[in-house]
PDB file of C-alpha atoms in Angstrom:
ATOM      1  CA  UNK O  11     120.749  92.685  88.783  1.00 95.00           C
ATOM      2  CA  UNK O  12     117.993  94.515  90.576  1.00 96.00           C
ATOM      3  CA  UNK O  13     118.757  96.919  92.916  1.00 98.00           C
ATOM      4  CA  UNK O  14     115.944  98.159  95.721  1.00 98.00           C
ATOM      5  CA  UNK O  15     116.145 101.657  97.066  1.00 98.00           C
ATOM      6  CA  UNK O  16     114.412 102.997 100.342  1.00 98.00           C
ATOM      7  CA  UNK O  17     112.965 106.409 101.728  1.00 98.00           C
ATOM      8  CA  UNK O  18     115.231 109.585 101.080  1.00 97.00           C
ATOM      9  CA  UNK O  19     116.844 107.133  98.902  1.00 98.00           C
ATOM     10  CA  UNK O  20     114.012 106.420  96.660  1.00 98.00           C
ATOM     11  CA  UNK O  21     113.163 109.795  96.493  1.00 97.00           C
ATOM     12  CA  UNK O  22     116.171 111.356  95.397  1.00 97.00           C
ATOM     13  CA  UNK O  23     116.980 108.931  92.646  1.00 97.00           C
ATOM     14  CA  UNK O  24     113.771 109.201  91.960  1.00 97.00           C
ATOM     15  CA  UNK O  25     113.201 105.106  91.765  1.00 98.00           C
ATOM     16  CA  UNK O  26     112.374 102.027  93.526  1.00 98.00           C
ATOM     17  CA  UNK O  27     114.828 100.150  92.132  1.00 98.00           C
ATOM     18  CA  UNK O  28     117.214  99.836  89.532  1.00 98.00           C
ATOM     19  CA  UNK O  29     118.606  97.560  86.924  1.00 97.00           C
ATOM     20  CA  UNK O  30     122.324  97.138  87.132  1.00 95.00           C
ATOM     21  CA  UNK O  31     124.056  95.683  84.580  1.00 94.00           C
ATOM     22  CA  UNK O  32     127.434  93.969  86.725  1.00 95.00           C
ATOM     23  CA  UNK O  33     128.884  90.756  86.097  1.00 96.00           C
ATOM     24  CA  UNK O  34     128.040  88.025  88.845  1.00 96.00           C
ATOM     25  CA  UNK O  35     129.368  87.492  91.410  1.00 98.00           C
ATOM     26  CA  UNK O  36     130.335  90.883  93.044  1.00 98.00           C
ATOM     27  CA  UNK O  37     130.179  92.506  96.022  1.00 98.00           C
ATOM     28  CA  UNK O  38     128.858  95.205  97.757  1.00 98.00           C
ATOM     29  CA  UNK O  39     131.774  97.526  97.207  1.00 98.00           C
ATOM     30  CA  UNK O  40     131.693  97.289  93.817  1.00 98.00           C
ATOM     31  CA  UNK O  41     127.533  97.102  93.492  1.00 98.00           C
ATOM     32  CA  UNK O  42     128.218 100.942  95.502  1.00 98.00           C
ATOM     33  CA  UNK O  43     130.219 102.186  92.825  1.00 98.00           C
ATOM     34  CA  UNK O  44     128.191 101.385  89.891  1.00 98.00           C
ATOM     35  CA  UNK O  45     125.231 103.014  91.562  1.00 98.00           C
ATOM     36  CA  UNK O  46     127.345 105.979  92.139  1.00 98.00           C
ATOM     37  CA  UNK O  47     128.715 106.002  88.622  1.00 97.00           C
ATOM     38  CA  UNK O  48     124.856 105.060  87.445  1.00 97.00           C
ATOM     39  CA  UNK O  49     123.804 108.404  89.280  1.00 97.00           C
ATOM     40  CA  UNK O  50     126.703 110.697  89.023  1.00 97.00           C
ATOM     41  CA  UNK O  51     124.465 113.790  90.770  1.00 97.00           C
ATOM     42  CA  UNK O  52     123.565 111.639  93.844  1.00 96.00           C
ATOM     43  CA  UNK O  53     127.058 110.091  94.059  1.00 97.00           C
ATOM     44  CA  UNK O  54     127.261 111.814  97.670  1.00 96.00           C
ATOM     45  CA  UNK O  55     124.328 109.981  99.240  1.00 96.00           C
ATOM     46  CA  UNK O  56     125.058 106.449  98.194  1.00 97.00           C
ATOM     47  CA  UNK O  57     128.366 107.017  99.543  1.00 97.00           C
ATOM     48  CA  UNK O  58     129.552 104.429 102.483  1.00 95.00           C
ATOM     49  CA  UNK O  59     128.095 105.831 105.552  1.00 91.00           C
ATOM     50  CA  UNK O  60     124.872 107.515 103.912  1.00 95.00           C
ATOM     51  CA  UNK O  61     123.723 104.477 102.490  1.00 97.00           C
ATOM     52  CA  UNK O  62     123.488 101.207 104.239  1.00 97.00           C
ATOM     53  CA  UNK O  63     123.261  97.961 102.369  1.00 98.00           C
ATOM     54  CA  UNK O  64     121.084  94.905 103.064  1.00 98.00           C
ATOM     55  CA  UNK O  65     121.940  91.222 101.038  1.00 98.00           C
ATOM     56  CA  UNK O  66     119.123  88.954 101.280  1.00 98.00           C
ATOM     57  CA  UNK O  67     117.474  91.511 104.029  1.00 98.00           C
ATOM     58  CA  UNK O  68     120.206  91.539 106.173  1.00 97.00           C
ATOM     59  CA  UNK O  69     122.158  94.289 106.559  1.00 96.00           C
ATOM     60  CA  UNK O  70     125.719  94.547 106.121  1.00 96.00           C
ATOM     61  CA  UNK O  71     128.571  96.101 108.014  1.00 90.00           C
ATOM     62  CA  UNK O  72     131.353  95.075 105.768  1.00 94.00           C
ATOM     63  CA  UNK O  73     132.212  94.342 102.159  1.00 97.00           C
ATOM     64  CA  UNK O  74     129.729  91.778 100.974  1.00 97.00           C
ATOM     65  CA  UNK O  75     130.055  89.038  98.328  1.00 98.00           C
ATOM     66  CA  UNK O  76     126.959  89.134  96.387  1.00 98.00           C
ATOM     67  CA  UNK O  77     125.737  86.386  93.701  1.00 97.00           C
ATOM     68  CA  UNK O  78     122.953  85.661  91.008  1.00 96.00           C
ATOM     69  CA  UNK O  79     119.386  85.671  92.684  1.00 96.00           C
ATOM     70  CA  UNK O  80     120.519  87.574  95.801  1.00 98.00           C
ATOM     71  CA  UNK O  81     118.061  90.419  96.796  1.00 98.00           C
ATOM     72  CA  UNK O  82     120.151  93.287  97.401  1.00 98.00           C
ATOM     73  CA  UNK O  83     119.028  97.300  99.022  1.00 98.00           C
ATOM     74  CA  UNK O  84     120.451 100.411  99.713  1.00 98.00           C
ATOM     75  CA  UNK O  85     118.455 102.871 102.044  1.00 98.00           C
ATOM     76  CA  UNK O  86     119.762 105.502 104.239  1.00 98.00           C
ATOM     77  CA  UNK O  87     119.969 105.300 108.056  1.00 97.00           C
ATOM     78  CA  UNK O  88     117.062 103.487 109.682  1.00 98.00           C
ATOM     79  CA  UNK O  89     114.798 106.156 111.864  1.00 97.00           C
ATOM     80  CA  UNK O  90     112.358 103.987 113.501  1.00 97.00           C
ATOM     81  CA  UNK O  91     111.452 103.445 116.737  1.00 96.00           C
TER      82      UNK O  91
ATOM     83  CA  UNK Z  14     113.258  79.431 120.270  1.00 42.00           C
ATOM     84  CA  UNK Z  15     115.671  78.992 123.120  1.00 42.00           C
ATOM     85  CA  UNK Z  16     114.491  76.166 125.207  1.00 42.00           C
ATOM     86  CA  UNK Z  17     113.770  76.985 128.687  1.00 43.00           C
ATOM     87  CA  UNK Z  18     114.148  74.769 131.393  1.00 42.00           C
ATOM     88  CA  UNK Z  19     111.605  76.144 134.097  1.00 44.00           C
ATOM     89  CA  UNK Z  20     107.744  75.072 134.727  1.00 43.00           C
ATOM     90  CA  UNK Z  21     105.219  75.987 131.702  1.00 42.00           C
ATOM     91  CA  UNK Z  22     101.599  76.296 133.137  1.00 44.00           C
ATOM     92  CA  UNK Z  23      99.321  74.111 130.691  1.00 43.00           C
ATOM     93  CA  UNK Z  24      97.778  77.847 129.832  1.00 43.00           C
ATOM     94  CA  UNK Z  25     101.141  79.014 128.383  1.00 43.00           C
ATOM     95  CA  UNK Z  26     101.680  79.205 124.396  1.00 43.00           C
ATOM     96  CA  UNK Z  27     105.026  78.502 123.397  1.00 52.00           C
ATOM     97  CA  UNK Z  28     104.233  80.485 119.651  1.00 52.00           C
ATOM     98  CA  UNK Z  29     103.213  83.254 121.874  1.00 62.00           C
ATOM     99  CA  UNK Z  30     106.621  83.349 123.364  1.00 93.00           C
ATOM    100  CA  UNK Z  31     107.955  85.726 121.084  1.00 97.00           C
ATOM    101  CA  UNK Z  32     105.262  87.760 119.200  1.00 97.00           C
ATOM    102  CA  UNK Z  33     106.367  90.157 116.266  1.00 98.00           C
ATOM    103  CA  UNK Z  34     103.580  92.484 114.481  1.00 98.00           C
ATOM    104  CA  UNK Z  35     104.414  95.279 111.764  1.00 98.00           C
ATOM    105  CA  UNK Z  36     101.018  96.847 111.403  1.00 98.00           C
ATOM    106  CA  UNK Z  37      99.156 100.649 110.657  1.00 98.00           C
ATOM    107  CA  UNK Z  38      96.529  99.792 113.129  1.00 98.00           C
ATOM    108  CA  UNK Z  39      97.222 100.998 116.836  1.00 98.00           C
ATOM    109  CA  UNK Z  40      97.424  98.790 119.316  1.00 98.00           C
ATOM    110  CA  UNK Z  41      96.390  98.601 123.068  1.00 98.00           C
ATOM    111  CA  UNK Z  42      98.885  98.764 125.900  1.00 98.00           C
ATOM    112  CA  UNK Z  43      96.785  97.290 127.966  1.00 98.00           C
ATOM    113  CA  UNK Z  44      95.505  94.253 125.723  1.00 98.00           C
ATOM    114  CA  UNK Z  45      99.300  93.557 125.302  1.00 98.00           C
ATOM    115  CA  UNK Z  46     100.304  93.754 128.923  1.00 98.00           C
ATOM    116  CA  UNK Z  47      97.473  91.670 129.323  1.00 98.00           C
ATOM    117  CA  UNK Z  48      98.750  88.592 127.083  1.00 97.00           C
ATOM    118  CA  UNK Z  49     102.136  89.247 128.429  1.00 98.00           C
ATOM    119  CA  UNK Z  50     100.372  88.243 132.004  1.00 97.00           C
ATOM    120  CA  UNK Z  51      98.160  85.410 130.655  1.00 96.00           C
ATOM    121  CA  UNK Z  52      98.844  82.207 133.083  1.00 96.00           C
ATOM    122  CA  UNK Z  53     102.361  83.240 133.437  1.00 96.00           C
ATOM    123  CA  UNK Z  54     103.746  81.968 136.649  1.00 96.00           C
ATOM    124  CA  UNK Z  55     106.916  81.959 136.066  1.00 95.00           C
ATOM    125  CA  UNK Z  56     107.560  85.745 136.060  1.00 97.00           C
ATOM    126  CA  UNK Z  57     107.688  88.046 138.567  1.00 98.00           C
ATOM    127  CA  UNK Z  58     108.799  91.185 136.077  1.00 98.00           C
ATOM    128  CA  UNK Z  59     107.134  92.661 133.053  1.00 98.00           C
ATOM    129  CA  UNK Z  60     108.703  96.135 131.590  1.00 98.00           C
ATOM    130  CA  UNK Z  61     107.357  97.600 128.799  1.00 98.00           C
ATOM    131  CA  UNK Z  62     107.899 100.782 126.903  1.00 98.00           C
ATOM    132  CA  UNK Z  63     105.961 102.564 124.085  1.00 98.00           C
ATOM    133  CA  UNK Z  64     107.030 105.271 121.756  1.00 98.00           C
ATOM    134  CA  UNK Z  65     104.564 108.038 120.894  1.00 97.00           C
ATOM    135  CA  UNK Z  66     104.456 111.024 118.182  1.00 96.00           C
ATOM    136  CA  UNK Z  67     105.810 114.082 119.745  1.00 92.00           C
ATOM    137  CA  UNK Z  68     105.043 117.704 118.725  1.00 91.00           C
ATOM    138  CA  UNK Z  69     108.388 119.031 118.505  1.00 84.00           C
ATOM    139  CA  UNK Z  70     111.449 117.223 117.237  1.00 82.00           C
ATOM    140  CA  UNK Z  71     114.906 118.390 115.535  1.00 79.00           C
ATOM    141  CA  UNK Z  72     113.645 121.736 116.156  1.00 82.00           C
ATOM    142  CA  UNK Z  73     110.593 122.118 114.233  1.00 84.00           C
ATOM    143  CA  UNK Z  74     107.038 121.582 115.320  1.00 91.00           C
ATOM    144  CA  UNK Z  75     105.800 118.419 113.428  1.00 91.00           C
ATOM    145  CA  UNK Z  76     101.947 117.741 112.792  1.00 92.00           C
ATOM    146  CA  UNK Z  77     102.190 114.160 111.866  1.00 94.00           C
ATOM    147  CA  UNK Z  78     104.552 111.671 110.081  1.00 96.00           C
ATOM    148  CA  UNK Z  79     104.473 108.998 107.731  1.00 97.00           C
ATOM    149  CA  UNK Z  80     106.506 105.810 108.737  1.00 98.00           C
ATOM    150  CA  UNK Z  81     108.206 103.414 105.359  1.00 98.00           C
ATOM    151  CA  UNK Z  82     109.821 100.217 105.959  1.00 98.00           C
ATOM    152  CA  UNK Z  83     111.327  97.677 103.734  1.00 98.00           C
ATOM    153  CA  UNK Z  84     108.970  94.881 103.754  1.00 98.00           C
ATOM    154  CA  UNK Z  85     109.999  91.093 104.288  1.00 97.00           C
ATOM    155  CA  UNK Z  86     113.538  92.911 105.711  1.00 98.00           C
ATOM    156  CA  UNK Z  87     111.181  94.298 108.808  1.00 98.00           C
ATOM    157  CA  UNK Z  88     110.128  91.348 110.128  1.00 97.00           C
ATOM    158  CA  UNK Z  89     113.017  89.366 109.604  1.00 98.00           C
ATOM    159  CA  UNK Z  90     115.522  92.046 111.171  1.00 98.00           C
ATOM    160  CA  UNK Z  91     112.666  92.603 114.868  1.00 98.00           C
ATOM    161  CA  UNK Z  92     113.328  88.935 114.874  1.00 98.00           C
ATOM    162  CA  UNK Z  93     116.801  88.876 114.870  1.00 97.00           C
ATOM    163  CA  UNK Z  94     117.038  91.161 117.578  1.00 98.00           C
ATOM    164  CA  UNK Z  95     114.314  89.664 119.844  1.00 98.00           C
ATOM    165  CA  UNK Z  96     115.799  86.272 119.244  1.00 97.00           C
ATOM    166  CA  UNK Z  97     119.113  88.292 120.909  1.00 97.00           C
ATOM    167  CA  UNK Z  98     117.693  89.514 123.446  1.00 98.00           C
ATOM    168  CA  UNK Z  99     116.653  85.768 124.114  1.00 97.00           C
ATOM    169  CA  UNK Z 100     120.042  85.087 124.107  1.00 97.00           C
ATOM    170  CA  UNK Z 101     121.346  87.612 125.884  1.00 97.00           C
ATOM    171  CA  UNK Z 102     118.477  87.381 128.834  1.00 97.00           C
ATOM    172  CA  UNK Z 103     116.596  84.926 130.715  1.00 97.00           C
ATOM    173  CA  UNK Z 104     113.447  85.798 129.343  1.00 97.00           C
ATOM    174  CA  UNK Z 105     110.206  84.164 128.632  1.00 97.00           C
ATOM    175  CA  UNK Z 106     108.024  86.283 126.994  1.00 98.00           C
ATOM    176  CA  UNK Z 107     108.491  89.221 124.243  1.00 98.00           C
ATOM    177  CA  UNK Z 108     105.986  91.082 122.524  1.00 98.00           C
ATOM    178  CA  UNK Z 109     107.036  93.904 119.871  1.00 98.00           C
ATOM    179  CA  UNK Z 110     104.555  95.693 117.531  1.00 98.00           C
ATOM    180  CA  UNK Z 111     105.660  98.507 115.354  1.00 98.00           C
ATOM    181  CA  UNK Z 112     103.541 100.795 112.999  1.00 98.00           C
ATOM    182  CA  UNK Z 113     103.673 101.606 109.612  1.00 98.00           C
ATOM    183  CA  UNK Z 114     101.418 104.726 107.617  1.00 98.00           C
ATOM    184  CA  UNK Z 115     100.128 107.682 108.571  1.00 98.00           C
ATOM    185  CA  UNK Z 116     100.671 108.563 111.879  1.00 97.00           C
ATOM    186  CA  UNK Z 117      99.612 111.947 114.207  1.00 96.00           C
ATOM    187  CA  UNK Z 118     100.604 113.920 117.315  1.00 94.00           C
ATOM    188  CA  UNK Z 119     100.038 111.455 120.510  1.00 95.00           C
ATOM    189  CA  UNK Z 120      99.452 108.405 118.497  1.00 97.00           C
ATOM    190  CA  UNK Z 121     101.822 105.695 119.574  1.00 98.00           C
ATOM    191  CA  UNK Z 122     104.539 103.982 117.119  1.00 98.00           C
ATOM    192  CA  UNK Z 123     106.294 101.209 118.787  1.00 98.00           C
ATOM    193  CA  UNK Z 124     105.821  98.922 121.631  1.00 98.00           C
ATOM    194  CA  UNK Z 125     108.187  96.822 123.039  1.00 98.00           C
ATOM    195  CA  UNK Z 126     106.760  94.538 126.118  1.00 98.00           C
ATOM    196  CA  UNK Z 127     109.250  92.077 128.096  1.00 98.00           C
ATOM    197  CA  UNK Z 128     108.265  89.538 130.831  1.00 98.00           C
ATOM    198  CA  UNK Z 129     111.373  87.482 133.114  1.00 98.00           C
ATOM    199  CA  UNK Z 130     111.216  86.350 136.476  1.00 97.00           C
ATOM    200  CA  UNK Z 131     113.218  89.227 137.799  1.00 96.00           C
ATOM    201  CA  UNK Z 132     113.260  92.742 137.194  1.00 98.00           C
ATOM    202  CA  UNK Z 133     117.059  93.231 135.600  1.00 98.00           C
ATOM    203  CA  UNK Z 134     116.623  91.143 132.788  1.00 98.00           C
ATOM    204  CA  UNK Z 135     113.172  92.590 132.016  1.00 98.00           C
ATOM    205  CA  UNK Z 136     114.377  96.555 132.271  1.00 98.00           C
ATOM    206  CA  UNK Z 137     117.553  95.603 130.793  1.00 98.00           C
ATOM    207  CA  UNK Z 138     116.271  93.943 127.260  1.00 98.00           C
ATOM    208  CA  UNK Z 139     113.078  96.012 127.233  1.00 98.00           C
ATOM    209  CA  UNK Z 140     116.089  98.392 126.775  1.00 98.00           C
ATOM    210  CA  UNK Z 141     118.367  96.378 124.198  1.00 98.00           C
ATOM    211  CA  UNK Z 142     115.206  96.191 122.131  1.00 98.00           C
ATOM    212  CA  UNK Z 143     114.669  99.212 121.623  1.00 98.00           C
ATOM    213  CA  UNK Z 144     117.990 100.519 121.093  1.00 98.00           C
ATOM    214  CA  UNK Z 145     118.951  97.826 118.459  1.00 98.00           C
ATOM    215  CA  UNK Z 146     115.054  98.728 116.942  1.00 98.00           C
ATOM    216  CA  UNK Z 147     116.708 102.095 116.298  1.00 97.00           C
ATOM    217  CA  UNK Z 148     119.539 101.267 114.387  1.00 96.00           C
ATOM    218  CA  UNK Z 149     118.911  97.942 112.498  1.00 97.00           C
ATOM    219  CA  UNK Z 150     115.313  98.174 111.945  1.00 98.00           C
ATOM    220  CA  UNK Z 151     114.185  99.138 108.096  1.00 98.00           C
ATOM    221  CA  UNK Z 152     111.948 101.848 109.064  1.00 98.00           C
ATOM    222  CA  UNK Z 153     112.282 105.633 107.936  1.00 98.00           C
ATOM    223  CA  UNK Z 154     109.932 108.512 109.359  1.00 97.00           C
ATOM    224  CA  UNK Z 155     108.780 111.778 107.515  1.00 97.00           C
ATOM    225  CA  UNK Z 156     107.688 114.302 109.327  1.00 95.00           C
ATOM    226  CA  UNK Z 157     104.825 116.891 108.145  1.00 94.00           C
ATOM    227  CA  UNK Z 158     106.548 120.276 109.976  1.00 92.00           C
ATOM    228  CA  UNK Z 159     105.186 123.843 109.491  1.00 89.00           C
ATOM    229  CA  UNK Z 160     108.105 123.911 106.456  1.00 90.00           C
ATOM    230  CA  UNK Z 161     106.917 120.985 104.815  1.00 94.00           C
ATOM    231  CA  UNK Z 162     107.594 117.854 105.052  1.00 96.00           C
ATOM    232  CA  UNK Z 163     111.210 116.269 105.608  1.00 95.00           C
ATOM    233  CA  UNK Z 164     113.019 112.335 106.220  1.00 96.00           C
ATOM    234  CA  UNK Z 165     114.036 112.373 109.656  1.00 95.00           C
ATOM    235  CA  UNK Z 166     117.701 112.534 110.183  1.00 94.00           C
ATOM    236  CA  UNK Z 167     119.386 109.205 111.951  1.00 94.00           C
ATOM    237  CA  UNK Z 168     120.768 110.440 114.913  1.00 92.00           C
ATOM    238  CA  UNK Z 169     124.691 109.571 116.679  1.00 92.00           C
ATOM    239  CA  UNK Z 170     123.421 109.292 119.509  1.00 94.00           C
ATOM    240  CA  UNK Z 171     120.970 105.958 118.785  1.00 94.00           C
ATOM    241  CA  UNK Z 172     124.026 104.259 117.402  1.00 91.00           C
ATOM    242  CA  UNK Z 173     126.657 105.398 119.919  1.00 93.00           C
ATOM    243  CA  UNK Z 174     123.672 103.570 122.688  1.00 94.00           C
ATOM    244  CA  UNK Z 175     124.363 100.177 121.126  1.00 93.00           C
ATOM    245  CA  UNK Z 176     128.007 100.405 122.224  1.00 92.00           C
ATOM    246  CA  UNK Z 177     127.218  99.895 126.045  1.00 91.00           C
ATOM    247  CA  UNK Z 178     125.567  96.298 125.055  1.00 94.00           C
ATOM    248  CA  UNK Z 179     128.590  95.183 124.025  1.00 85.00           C
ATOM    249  CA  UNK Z 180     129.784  95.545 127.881  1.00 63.00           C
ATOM    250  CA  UNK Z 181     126.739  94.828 128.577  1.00 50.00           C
ATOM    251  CA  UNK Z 182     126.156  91.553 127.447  1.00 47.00           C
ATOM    252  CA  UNK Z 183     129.219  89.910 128.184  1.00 48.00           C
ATOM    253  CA  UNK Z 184     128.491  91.021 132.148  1.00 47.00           C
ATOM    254  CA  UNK Z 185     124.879  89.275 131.228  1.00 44.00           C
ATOM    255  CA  UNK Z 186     127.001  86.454 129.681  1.00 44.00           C
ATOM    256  CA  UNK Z 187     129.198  86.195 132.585  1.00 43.00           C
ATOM    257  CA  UNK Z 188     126.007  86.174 135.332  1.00 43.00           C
ATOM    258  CA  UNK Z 189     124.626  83.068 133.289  1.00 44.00           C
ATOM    259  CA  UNK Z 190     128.029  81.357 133.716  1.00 42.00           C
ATOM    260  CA  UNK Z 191     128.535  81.932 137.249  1.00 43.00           C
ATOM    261  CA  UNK Z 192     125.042  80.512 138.192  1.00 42.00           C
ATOM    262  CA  UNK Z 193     125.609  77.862 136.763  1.00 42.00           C
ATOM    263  CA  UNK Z 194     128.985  77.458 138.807  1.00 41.00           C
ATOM    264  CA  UNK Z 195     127.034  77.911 141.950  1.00 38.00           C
ATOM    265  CA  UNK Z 196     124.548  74.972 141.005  1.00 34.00           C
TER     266      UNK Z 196
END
């Protein structure tokens, strides 16, 4: 599935997104530990609590079933305002 | 939209009532105080706040910044939290713009404008706005400094603030409930 990366994010993996290859449904959990495994060198910053997640543009606070179609992000900390 | 139950002049707009814009243009204080003032009799409180570029932040001078957001997300998440603050407050107008690109020292980033017929509920959601707008909005800023240019760091600070809302809220909650006892 695609994955969507923001801002320091984006930069430092050096994408806008990704394509994950994880068997439907998941979860966020799990979606956060293929990334990390996907990019062993940034491991640190998609870690829970540098990256948020947002499923279908809403963020999460939790662990977060995710299944075929669903738009799913990872960005850091918001800064706006 | 919340329905509310108090007198609409015919000049009133009910698609008006809450108005969202993500945009790189600037916009006009003024103008927007303006519309939040247009035939409204019902008020007798409008509070608005605007957040500007400043020269020095996180201890370097900064020249100018560059705001990303996550598009689609944006829109959908400023909703969400003026649709709270509906909740939350007897309001009955909301206007929120917020700008994206290139931005410079002085120019202004955000505006958040609140109308209700008393003062409380205006300062109070103008408020909850913004501090919600700081930690669930999709927007990232990176600043130009004298060292080059860097992703501003989220602060504790804007996400310990949302913590007295939760107090905060259910003392709004519990106003609602006991006028509605005394009627």
């Amino acid at each position: 599935m695609k994955i969507l990366f923001f801002a320091a994010l984006r930069e430092r993996l050096n994408c806008d997104h990704v394509q994950l290859d994880i068997p439907l449904p998941s979860d966020t959990n799990s979606i956060r530990s293929a990334l990390q495994q996907t990019f062993p060198e940034q491991a640190d910053i998609l870690a829970d609590g540098k990256a948020l997640v947002a499923v279908n543009q809403t963020l999460t606070h939790d662990n977060t079933g995710v299944k075929e179609g669903d738009e799913v992000a990872f960005f850091p900390p918001v800064t706006g305002g | 939209m919340k329905s509310l139950s108090f007198h609409r002049s015919p000049g009133d707009n009910r698609a008006d009532m809450k108005f969202i814009a993500v945009q790189t243009q600037d916009f006009d204080v003024a103008a927007e105080y303006a519309e939040l003032r247009k035939d409204n009799r019902s008020d007798g409180a409008i509070v608005f706040f605007s957040g500007l570029v400043r020269e020095m932040n996180q201890g370097s001078e900064v020249s100018g910044l560059t705001l990303e957001h996550y598009p689609g997300m944006t829109e959908k998440a400023l909703q969400q939290i003026v649709d709270q603050a509906f909740e939350r407050w007897p309001l009955n107008r909301v206007r929120l713009i917020h700008r994206i690109g290139t931005l410079t020292i002085t120019d202004q980033i955000v505006f958040v404008g609140v109308s209700s017929a008393h003062r409380e509920a205006a300062f109070e959601a103008c408020h909850f706005i913004m501090d919600f707008l700081k930690t669930r909005a999709p927007f990232w800023k990176k600043e130009v400094t004298e060292k080059g240019e860097r992703w501003v760091e989220a602060l504790d600070k804007d996400q310990q603030a949302l913590s007295k809302w939760q107090d905060a809220g259910e003392e709004a909650d519990t106003e609602k409930k006991a006028t509605k006892v005394e009627k």
